[in-house]
C-alpha positions as a LaTeX table, in Angstrom:
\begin{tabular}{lrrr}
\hline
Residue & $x$ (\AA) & $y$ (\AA) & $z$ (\AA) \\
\hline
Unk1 & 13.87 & $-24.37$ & $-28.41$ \\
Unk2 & 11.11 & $-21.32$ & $-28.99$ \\
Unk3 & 11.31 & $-18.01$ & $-26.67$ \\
Unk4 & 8.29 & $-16.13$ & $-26.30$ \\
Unk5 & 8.14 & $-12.77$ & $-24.55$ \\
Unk6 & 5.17 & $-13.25$ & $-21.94$ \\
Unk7 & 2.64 & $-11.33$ & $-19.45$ \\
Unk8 & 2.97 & $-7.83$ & $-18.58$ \\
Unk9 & 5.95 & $-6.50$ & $-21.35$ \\
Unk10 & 2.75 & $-8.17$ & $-24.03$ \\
Unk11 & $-0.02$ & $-6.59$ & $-22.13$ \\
Unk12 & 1.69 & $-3.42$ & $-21.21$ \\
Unk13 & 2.69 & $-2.74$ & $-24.98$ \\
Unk14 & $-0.53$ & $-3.48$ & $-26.37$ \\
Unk15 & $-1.96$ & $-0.69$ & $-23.70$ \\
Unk16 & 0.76 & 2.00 & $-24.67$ \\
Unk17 & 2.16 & 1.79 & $-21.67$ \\
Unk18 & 6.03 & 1.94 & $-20.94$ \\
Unk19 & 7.38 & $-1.72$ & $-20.48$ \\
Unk20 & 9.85 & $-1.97$ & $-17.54$ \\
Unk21 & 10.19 & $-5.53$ & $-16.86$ \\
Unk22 & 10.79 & $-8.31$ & $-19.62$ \\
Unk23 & 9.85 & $-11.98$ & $-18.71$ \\
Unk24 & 10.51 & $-14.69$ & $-20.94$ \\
Unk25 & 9.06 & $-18.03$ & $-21.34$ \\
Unk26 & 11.42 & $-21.22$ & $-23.40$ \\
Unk27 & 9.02 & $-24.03$ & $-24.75$ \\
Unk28 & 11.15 & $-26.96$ & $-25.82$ \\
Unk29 & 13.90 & $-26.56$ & $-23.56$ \\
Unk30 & 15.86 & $-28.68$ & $-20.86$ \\
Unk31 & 17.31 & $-27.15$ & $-17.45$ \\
Unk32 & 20.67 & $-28.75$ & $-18.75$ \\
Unk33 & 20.16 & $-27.27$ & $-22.49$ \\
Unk34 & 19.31 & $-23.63$ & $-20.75$ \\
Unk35 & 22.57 & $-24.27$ & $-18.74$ \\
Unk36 & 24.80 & $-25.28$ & $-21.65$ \\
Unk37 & 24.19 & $-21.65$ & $-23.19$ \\
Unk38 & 25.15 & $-19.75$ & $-19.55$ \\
Unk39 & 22.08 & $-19.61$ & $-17.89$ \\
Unk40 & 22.30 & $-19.37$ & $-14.52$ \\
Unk41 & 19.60 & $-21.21$ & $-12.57$ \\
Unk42 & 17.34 & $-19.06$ & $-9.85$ \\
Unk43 & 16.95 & $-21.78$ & $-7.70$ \\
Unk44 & 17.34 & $-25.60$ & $-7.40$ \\
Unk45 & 13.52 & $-26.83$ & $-7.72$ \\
Unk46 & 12.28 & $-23.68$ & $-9.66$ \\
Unk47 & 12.92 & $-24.07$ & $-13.16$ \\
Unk48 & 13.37 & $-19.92$ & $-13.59$ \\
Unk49 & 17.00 & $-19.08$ & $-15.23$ \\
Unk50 & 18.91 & $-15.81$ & $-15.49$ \\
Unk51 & 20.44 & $-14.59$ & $-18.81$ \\
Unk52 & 23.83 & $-14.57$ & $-19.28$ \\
Unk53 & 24.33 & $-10.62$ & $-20.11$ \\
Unk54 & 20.52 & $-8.89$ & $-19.25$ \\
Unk55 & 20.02 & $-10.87$ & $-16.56$ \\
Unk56 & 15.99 & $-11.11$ & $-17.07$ \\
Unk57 & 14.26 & $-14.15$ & $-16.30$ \\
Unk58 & 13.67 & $-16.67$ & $-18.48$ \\
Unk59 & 11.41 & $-20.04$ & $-17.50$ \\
Unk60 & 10.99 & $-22.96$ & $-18.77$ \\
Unk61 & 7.54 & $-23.43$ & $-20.00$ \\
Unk62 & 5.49 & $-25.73$ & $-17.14$ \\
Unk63 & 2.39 & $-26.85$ & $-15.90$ \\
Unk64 & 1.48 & $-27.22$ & $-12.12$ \\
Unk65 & $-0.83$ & $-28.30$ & $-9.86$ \\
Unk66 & $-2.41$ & $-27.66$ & $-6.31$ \\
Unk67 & $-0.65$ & $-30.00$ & $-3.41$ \\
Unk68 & $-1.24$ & $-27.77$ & $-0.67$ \\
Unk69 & $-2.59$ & $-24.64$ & 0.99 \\
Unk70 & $-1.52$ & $-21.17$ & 0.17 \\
Unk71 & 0.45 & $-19.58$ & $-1.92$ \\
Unk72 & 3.36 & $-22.05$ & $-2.18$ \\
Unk73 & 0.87 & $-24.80$ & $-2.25$ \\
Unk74 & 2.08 & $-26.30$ & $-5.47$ \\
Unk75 & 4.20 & $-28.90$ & $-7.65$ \\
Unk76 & 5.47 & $-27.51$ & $-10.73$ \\
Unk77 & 6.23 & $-29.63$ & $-13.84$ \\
Unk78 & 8.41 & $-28.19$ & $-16.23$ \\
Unk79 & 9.15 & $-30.87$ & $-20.03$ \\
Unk80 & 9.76 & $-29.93$ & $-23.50$ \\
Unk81 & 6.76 & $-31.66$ & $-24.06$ \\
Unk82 & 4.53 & $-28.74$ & $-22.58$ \\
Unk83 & 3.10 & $-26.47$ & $-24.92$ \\
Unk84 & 2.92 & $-22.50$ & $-24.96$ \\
Unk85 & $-0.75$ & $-22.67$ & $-24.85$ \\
Unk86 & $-0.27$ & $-25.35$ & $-21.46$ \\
Unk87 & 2.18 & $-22.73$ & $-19.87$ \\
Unk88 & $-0.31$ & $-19.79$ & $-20.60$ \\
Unk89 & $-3.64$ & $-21.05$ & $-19.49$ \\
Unk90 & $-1.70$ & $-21.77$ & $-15.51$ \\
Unk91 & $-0.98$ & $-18.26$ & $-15.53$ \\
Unk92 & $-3.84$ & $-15.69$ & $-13.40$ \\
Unk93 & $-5.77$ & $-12.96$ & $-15.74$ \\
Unk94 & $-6.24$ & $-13.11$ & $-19.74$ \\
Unk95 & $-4.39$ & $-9.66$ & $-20.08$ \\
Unk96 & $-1.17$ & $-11.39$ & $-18.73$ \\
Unk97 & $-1.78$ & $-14.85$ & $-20.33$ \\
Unk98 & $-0.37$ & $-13.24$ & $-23.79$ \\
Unk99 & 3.06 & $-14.32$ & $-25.68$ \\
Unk100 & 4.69 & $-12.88$ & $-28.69$ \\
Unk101 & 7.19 & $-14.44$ & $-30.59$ \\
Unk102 & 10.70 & $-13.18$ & $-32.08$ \\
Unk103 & 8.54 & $-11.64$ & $-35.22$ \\
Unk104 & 6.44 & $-9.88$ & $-32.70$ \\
Unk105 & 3.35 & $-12.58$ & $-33.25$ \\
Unk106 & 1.17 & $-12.10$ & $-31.03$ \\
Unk107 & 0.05 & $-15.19$ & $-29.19$ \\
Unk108 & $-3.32$ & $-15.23$ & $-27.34$ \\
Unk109 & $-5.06$ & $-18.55$ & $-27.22$ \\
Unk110 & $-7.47$ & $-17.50$ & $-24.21$ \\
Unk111 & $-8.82$ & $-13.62$ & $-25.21$ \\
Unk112 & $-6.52$ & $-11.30$ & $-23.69$ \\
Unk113 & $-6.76$ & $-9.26$ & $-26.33$ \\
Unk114 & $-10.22$ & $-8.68$ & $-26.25$ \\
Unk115 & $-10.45$ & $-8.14$ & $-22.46$ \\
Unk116 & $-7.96$ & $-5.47$ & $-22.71$ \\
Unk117 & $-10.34$ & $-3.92$ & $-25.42$ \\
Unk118 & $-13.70$ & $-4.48$ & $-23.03$ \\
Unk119 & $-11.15$ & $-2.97$ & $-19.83$ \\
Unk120 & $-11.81$ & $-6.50$ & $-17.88$ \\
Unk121 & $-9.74$ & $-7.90$ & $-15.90$ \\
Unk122 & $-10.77$ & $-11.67$ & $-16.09$ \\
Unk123 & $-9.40$ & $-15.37$ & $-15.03$ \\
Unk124 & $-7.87$ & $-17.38$ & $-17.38$ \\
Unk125 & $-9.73$ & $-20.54$ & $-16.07$ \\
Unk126 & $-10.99$ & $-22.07$ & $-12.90$ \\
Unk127 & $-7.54$ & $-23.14$ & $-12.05$ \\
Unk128 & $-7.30$ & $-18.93$ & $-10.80$ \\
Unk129 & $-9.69$ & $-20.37$ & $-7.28$ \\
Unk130 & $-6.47$ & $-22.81$ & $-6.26$ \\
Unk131 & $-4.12$ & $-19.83$ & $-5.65$ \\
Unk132 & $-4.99$ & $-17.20$ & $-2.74$ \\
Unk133 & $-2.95$ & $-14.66$ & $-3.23$ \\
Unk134 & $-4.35$ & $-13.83$ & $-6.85$ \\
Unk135 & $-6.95$ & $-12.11$ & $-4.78$ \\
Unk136 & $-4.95$ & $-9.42$ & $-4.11$ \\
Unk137 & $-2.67$ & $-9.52$ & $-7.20$ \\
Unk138 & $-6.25$ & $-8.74$ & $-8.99$ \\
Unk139 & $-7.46$ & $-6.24$ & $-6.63$ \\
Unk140 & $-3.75$ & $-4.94$ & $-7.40$ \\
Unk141 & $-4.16$ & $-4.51$ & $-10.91$ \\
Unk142 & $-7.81$ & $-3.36$ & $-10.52$ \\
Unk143 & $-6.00$ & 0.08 & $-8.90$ \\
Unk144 & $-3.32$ & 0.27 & $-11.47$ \\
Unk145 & $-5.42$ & 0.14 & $-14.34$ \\
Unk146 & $-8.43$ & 1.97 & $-12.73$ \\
Unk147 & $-7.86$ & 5.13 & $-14.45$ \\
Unk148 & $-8.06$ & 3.11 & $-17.79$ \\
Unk149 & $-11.66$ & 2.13 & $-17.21$ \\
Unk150 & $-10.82$ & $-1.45$ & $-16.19$ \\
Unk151 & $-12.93$ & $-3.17$ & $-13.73$ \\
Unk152 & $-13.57$ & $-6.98$ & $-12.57$ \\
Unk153 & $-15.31$ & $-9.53$ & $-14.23$ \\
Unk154 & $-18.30$ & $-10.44$ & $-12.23$ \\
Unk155 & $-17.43$ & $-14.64$ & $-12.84$ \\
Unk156 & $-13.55$ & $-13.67$ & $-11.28$ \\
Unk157 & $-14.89$ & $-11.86$ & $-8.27$ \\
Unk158 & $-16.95$ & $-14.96$ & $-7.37$ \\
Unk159 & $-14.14$ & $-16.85$ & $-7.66$ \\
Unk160 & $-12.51$ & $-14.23$ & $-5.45$ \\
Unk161 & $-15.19$ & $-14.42$ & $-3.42$ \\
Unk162 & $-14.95$ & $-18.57$ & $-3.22$ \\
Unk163 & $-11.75$ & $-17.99$ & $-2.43$ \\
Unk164 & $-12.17$ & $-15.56$ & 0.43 \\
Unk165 & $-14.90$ & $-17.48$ & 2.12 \\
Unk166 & $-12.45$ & $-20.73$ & 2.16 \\
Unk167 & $-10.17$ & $-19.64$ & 4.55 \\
Unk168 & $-7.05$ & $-20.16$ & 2.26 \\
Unk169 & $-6.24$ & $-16.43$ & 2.93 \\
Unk170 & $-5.43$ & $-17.63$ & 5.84 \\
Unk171 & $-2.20$ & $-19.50$ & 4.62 \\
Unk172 & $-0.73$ & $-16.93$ & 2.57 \\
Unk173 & 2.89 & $-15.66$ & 4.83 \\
Unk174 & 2.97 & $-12.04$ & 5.89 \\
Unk175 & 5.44 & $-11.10$ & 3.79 \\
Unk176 & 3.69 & $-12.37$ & 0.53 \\
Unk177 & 0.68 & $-10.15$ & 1.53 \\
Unk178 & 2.52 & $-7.60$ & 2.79 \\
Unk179 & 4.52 & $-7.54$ & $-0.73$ \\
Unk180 & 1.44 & $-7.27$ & $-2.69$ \\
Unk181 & $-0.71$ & $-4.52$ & 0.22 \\
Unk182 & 2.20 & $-2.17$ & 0.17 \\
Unk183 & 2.62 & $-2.63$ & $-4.07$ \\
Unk184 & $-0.91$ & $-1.98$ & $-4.27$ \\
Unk185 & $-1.04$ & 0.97 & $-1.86$ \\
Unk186 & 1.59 & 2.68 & $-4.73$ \\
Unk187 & $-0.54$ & 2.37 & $-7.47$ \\
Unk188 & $-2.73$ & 4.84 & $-9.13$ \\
Unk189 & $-5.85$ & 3.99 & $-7.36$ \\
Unk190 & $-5.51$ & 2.12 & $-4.01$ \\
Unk191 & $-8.65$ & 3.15 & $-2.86$ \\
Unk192 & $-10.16$ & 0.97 & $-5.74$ \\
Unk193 & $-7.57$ & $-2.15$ & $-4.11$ \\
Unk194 & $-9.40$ & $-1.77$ & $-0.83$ \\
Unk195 & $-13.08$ & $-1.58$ & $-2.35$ \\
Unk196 & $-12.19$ & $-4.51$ & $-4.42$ \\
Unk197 & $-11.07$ & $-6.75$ & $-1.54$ \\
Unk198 & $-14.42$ & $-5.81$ & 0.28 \\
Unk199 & $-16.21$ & $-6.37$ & $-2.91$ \\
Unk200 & $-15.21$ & $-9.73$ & $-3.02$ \\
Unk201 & $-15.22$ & $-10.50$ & 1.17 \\
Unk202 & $-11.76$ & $-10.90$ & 1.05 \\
Unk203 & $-11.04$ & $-7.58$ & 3.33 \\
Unk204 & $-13.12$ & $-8.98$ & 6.50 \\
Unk205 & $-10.59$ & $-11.56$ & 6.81 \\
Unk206 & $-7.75$ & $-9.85$ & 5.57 \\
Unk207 & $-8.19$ & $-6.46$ & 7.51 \\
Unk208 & $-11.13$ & $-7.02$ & 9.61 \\
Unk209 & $-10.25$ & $-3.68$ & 11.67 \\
Unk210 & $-10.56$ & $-1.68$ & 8.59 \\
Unk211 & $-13.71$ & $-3.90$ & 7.13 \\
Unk212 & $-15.26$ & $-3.01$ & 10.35 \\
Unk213 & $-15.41$ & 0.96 & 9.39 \\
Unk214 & $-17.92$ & 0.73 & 6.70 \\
Unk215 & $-21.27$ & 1.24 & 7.64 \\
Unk216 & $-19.76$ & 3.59 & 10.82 \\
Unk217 & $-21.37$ & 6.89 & 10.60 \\
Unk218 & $-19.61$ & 10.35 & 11.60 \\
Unk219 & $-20.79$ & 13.90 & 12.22 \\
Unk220 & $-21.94$ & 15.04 & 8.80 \\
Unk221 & $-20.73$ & 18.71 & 9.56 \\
Unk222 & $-17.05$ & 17.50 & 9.86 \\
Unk223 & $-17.33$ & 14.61 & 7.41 \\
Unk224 & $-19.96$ & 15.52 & 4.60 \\
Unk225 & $-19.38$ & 11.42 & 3.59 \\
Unk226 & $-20.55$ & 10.33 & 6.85 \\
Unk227 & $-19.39$ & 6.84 & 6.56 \\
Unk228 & $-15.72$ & 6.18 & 7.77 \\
Unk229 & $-14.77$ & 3.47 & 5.41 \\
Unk230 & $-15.47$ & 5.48 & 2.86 \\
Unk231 & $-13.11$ & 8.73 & 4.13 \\
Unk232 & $-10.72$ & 6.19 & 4.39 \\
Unk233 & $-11.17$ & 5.48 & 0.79 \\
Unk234 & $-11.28$ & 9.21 & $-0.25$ \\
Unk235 & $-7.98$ & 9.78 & 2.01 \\
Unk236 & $-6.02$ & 7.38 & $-0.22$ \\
Unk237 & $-7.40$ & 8.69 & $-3.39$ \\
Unk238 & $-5.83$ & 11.91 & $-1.80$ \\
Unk239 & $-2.25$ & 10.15 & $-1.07$ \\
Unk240 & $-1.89$ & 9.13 & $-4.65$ \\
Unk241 & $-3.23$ & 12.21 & $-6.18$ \\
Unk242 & $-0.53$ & 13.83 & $-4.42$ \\
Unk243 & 1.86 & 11.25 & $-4.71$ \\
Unk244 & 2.68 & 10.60 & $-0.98$ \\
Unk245 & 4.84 & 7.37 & 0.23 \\
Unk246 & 4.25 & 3.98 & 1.27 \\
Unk247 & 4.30 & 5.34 & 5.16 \\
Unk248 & 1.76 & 8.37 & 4.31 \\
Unk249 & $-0.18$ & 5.98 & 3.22 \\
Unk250 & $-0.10$ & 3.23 & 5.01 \\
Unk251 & $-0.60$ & 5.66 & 8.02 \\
Unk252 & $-4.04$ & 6.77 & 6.16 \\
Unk253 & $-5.00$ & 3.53 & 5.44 \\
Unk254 & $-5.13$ & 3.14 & 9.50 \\
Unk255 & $-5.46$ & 6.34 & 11.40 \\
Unk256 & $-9.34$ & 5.67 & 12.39 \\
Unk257 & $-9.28$ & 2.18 & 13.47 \\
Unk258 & $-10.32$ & 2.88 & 16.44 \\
Unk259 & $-13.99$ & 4.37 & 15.29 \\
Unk260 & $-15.02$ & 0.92 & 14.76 \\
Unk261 & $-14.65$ & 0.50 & 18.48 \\
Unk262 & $-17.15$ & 3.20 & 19.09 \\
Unk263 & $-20.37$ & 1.73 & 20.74 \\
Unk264 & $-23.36$ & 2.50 & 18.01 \\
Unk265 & $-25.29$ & 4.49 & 20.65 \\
Unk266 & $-22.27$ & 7.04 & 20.89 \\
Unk267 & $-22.82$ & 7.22 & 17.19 \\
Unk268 & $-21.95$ & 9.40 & 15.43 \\
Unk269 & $-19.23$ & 10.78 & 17.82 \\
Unk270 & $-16.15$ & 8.71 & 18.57 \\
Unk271 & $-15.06$ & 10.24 & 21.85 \\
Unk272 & $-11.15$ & 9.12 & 21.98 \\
Unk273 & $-11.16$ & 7.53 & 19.02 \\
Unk274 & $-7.65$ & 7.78 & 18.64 \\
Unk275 & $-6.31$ & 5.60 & 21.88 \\
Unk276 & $-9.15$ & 3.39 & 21.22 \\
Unk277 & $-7.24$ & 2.88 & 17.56 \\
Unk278 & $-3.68$ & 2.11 & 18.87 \\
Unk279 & $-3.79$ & $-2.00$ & 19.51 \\
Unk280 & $-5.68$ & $-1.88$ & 16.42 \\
Unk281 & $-2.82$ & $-0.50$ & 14.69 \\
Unk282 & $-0.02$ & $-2.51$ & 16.71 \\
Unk283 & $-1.87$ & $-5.84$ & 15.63 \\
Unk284 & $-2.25$ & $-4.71$ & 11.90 \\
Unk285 & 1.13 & $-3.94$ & 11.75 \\
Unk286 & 2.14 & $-7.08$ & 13.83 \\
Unk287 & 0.33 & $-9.57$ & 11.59 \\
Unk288 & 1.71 & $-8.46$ & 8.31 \\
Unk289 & 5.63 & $-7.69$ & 10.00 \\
Unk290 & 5.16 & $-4.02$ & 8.58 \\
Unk291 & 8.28 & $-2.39$ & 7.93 \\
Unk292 & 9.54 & $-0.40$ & 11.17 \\
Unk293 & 9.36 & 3.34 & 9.54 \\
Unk294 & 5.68 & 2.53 & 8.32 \\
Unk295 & 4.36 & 1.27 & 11.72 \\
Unk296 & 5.76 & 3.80 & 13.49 \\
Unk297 & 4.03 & 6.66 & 11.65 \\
Unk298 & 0.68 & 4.68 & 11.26 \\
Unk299 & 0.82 & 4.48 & 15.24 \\
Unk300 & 1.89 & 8.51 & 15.32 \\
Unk301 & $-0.60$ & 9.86 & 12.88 \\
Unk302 & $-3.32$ & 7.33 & 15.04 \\
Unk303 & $-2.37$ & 8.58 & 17.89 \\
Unk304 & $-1.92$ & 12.45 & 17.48 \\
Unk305 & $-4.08$ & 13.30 & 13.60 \\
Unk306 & $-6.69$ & 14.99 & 16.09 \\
Unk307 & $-4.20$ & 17.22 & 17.45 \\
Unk308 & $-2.54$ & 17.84 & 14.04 \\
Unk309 & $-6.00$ & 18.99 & 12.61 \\
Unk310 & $-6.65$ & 21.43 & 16.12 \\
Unk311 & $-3.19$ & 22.55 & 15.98 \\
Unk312 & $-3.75$ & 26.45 & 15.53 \\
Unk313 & $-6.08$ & 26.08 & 18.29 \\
Unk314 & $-3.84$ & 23.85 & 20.88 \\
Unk315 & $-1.97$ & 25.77 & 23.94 \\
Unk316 & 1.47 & 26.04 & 23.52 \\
Unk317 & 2.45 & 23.40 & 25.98 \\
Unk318 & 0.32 & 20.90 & 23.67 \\
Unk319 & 1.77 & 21.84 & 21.19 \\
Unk320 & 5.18 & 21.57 & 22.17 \\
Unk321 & 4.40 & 17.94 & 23.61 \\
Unk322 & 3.26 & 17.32 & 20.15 \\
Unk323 & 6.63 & 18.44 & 18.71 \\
Unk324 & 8.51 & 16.40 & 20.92 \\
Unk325 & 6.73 & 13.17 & 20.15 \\
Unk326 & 7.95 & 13.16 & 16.93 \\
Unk327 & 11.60 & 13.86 & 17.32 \\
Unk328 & 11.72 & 16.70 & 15.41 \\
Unk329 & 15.40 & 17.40 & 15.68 \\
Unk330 & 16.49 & 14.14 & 14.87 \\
Unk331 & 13.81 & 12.64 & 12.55 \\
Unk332 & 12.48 & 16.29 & 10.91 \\
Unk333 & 11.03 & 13.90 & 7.98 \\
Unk334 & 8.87 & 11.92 & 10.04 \\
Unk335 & 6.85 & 14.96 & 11.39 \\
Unk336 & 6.78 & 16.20 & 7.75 \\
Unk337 & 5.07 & 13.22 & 6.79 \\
Unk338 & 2.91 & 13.29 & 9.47 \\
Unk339 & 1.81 & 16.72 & 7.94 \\
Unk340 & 1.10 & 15.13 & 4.74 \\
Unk341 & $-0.53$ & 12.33 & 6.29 \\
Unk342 & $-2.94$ & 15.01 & 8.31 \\
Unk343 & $-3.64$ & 17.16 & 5.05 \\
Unk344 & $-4.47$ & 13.59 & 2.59 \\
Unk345 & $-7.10$ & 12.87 & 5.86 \\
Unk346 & $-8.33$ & 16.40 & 5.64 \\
Unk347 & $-8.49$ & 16.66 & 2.12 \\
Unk348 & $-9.95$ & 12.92 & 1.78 \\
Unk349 & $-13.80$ & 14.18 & 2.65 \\
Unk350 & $-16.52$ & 14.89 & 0.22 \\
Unk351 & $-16.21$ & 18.25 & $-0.65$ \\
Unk352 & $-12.53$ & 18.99 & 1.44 \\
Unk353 & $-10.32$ & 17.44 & $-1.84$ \\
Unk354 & $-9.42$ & 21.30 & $-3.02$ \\
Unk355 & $-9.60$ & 22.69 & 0.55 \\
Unk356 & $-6.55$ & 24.77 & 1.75 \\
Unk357 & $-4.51$ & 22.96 & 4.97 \\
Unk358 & $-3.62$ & 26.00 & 6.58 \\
Unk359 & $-2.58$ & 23.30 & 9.97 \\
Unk360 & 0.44 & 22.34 & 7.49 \\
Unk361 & 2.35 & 25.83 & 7.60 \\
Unk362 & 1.08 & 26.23 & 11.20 \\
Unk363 & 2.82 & 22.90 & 12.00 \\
Unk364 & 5.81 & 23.56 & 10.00 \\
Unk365 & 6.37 & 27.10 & 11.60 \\
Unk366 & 6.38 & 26.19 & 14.95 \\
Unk367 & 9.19 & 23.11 & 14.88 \\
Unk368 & 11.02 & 25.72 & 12.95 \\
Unk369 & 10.90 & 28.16 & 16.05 \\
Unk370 & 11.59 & 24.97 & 18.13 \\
Unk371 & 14.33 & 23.86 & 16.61 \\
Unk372 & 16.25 & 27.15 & 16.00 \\
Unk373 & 17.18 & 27.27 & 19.62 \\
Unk374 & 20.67 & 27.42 & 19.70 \\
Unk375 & 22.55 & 24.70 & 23.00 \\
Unk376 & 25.67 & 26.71 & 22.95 \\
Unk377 & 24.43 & 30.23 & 24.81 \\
Unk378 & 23.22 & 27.85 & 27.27 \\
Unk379 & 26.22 & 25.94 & 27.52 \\
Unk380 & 28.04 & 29.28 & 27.98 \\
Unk381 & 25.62 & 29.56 & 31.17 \\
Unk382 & 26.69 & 26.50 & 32.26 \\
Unk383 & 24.41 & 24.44 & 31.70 \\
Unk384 & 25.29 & 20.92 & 31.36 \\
Unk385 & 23.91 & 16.89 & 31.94 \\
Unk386 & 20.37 & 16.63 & 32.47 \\
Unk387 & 20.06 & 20.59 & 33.91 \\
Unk388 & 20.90 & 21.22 & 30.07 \\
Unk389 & 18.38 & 19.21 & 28.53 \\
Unk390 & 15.70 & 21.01 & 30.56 \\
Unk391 & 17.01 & 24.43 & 29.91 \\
Unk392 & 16.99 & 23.68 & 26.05 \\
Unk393 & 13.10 & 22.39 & 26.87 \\
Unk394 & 12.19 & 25.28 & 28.76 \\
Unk395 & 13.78 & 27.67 & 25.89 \\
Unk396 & 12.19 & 25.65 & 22.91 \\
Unk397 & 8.87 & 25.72 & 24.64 \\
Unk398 & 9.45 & 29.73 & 25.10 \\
Unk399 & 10.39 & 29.96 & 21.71 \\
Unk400 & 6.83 & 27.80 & 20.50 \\
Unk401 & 5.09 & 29.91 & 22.72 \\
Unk402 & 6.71 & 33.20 & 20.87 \\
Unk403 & 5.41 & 31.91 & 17.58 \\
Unk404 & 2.15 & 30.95 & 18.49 \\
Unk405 & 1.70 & 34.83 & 20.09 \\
Unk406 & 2.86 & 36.09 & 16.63 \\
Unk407 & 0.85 & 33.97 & 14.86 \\
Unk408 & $-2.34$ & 34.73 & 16.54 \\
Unk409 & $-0.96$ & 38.50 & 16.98 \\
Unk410 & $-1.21$ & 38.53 & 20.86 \\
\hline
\end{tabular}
């Protein structure tokens, strides 16, 4: 029996980076051998065991082969007979096909090393085009590593590309996509995740709502970048420059849906944009079973960024409807991350990235004044039921209508 340390913990030590998950691969081994040392099986057909005291993974080397469509499309056969260099060459990119023994050999039978040196991120071998979902785990890495200079090889994007064009996207389950859109979104560079899925075709069919933005023009004195896909590329670049969450920037990612719905001869104005964005939204967030708290403020910040960016200027009773939309008494984090989300959309034209957001204190300040209305003078009036809940209206939209006067010094 021979344990090799495998994939990222190699790669991500070679790189300098910090290591944070160890996976382990046994060549020479039996499911019954790995048992008889307290090894505690992951599943019945998955030959993946658990360490007795760490508890990291540790699988028995295998080979496998395509059997169906999608992700789990596969039979898996795991021997003593099958070699490190068999287990390796199954697995997606070069960088992660690496092992290193006990001694801290370094075992690279298919160039890893020197693709981490050139900054490519490359397939291992033509095996890569039976698996779908390694078209997003590459775009993935493509915005992790970004900011180390790593890019694509041109032979794994037309595989990417094959792969995209075959429909097999198609099989993948929401959740496995989901799991690898929302890991991406978190990494250093997601705008370079989204430019890499249209790079290789594989966002059309994917995201076809947001594929449908590039090439959409916009005023130029509002958005110096003029085309939409590419503001929604510079908003997301904002949400991890500022490190924003998963709903910021999933909410981004979305918020102008609906100006691919704009006829071309209303070009470049997108008169109601926003409602014309909503079902877009809804069936984005339907076909990937989005989390609840990131669908709700993707649909929010589609729904009401217009009014978040006009806020100084809206009347009082807008305003106030705005406020109330978001719960603010309840759910006060929500409508802060609605801010954010604004402010990475503002920020995320050419030119806007070190622009002041002066709509973010204006915002803040005025669900302050809402919510400092105290219920118990009007209690004390005798106010109660529903004639209490529109006295505490009438006296937070007073008391929004107080702040915007002091604000704009009337």
């Amino acid at each position: 029996m021979q344990i090799y340390k495998v994939g990222g913990a190699v790669r991500d030590r070679l790189l300098g980076r910090e290591v944070t998950e160890v996976d382990w691969v046994v060549v020479g081994a039996t499911a019954e051998a790995m048992q008889a040392q307290g090894f505690r099986p992951v599943g019945a057909d998955f030959p993946v065991f658990l360490h007795p005291r760490t508890g990291e993974e540790y699988a028995l080397a295998r080979t496998e082969r395509k059997s169906g469509r999608g992700y789990g499309g596969f039979t898996f056969y795991a021997s003593p007979d099958v070699t490190l260099e068999q287990d390796l060459i199954r697995r997606d990119l070069t960088i992660n096909a690496m092992a290193e023994d006990a001694d801290g050999g370094l075992y690279d039978p298919y160039g890893g090393q020197r693709d981490l040196e050139a900054r490519l991120l490359r397939h291992v071998s033509p095996a890569f085009a039976e698996d779908p979902l390694r078209v997003l785990r590459v775009a993935r890495f493509a915005a992790r590593y970004a900011p180390l200079g790593f890019r694509v090889a041109e032979e794994t994007l037309a595989l990417m590309a094959g792969l995209a064009a075959s429909g097999e996207l198609q099989a993948l389950t929401p959740e496995r996509s989901w799991k690898e859109i929302s890991r991406a979104l978190m990494e250093p560079r997601p705008d370079v995740f989204i430019q890499v899925l249209r790079d290789c075709g594989a966002l059309k069919e994917l995201l076809p709502e947001l594929d449908a933005l590039f090439g959409v023009p916009q005023a130029e004195a509002d958005h110096p970048e003029i085309d939409t896909g590419l503001h929604i590329l510079g908003a997301l670049r904002q949400c991890a420059e500022h490190r924003q969450p998963l709903p910021v920037r999933w909410a981004c990612l979305l918020h102008d849906l609906g100006k691919g719905r704009t006829p071309p001869s209303e070009w470049p104005r997108h008169v109601a944009h926003e409602q014309l964005g909503l079902p877009l939204i809804d069936a984005v967030n339907t076909r990937y079973k989005v989390p609840r708290d990131c669908q709700e403020l993707a649909r929010l910040v589609g729904e009401f960024h217009g009014l978040g960016h006009r806020a100084p200027k809206l009347s009082a009773s807008t305003l106030f409807e705005l406020l109330q939309h978001f719960d603010i008494y309840r759910r006060p984090e929500r409508f802060e991350q609605f801010i954010a989300a604004c402010e990475m959309n503002a920020r995320g034209r050419k030119g806007f990235e070190q622009t002041a957001y002066p709509q973010a204190a204006y915002l803040r300040g005025a669900a302050a004044a809402a919510r400092a209305v105290a219920v118990q003078p009007l209690l004390e009036l005798g106010y109660r039921g529903p004639e209490l809940g529109e006295a505490l209206k009438r006296e937070r939209l007073k008391a929004v209508t107080q702040y915007q006067q002091g604000m704009h010094g009337d």
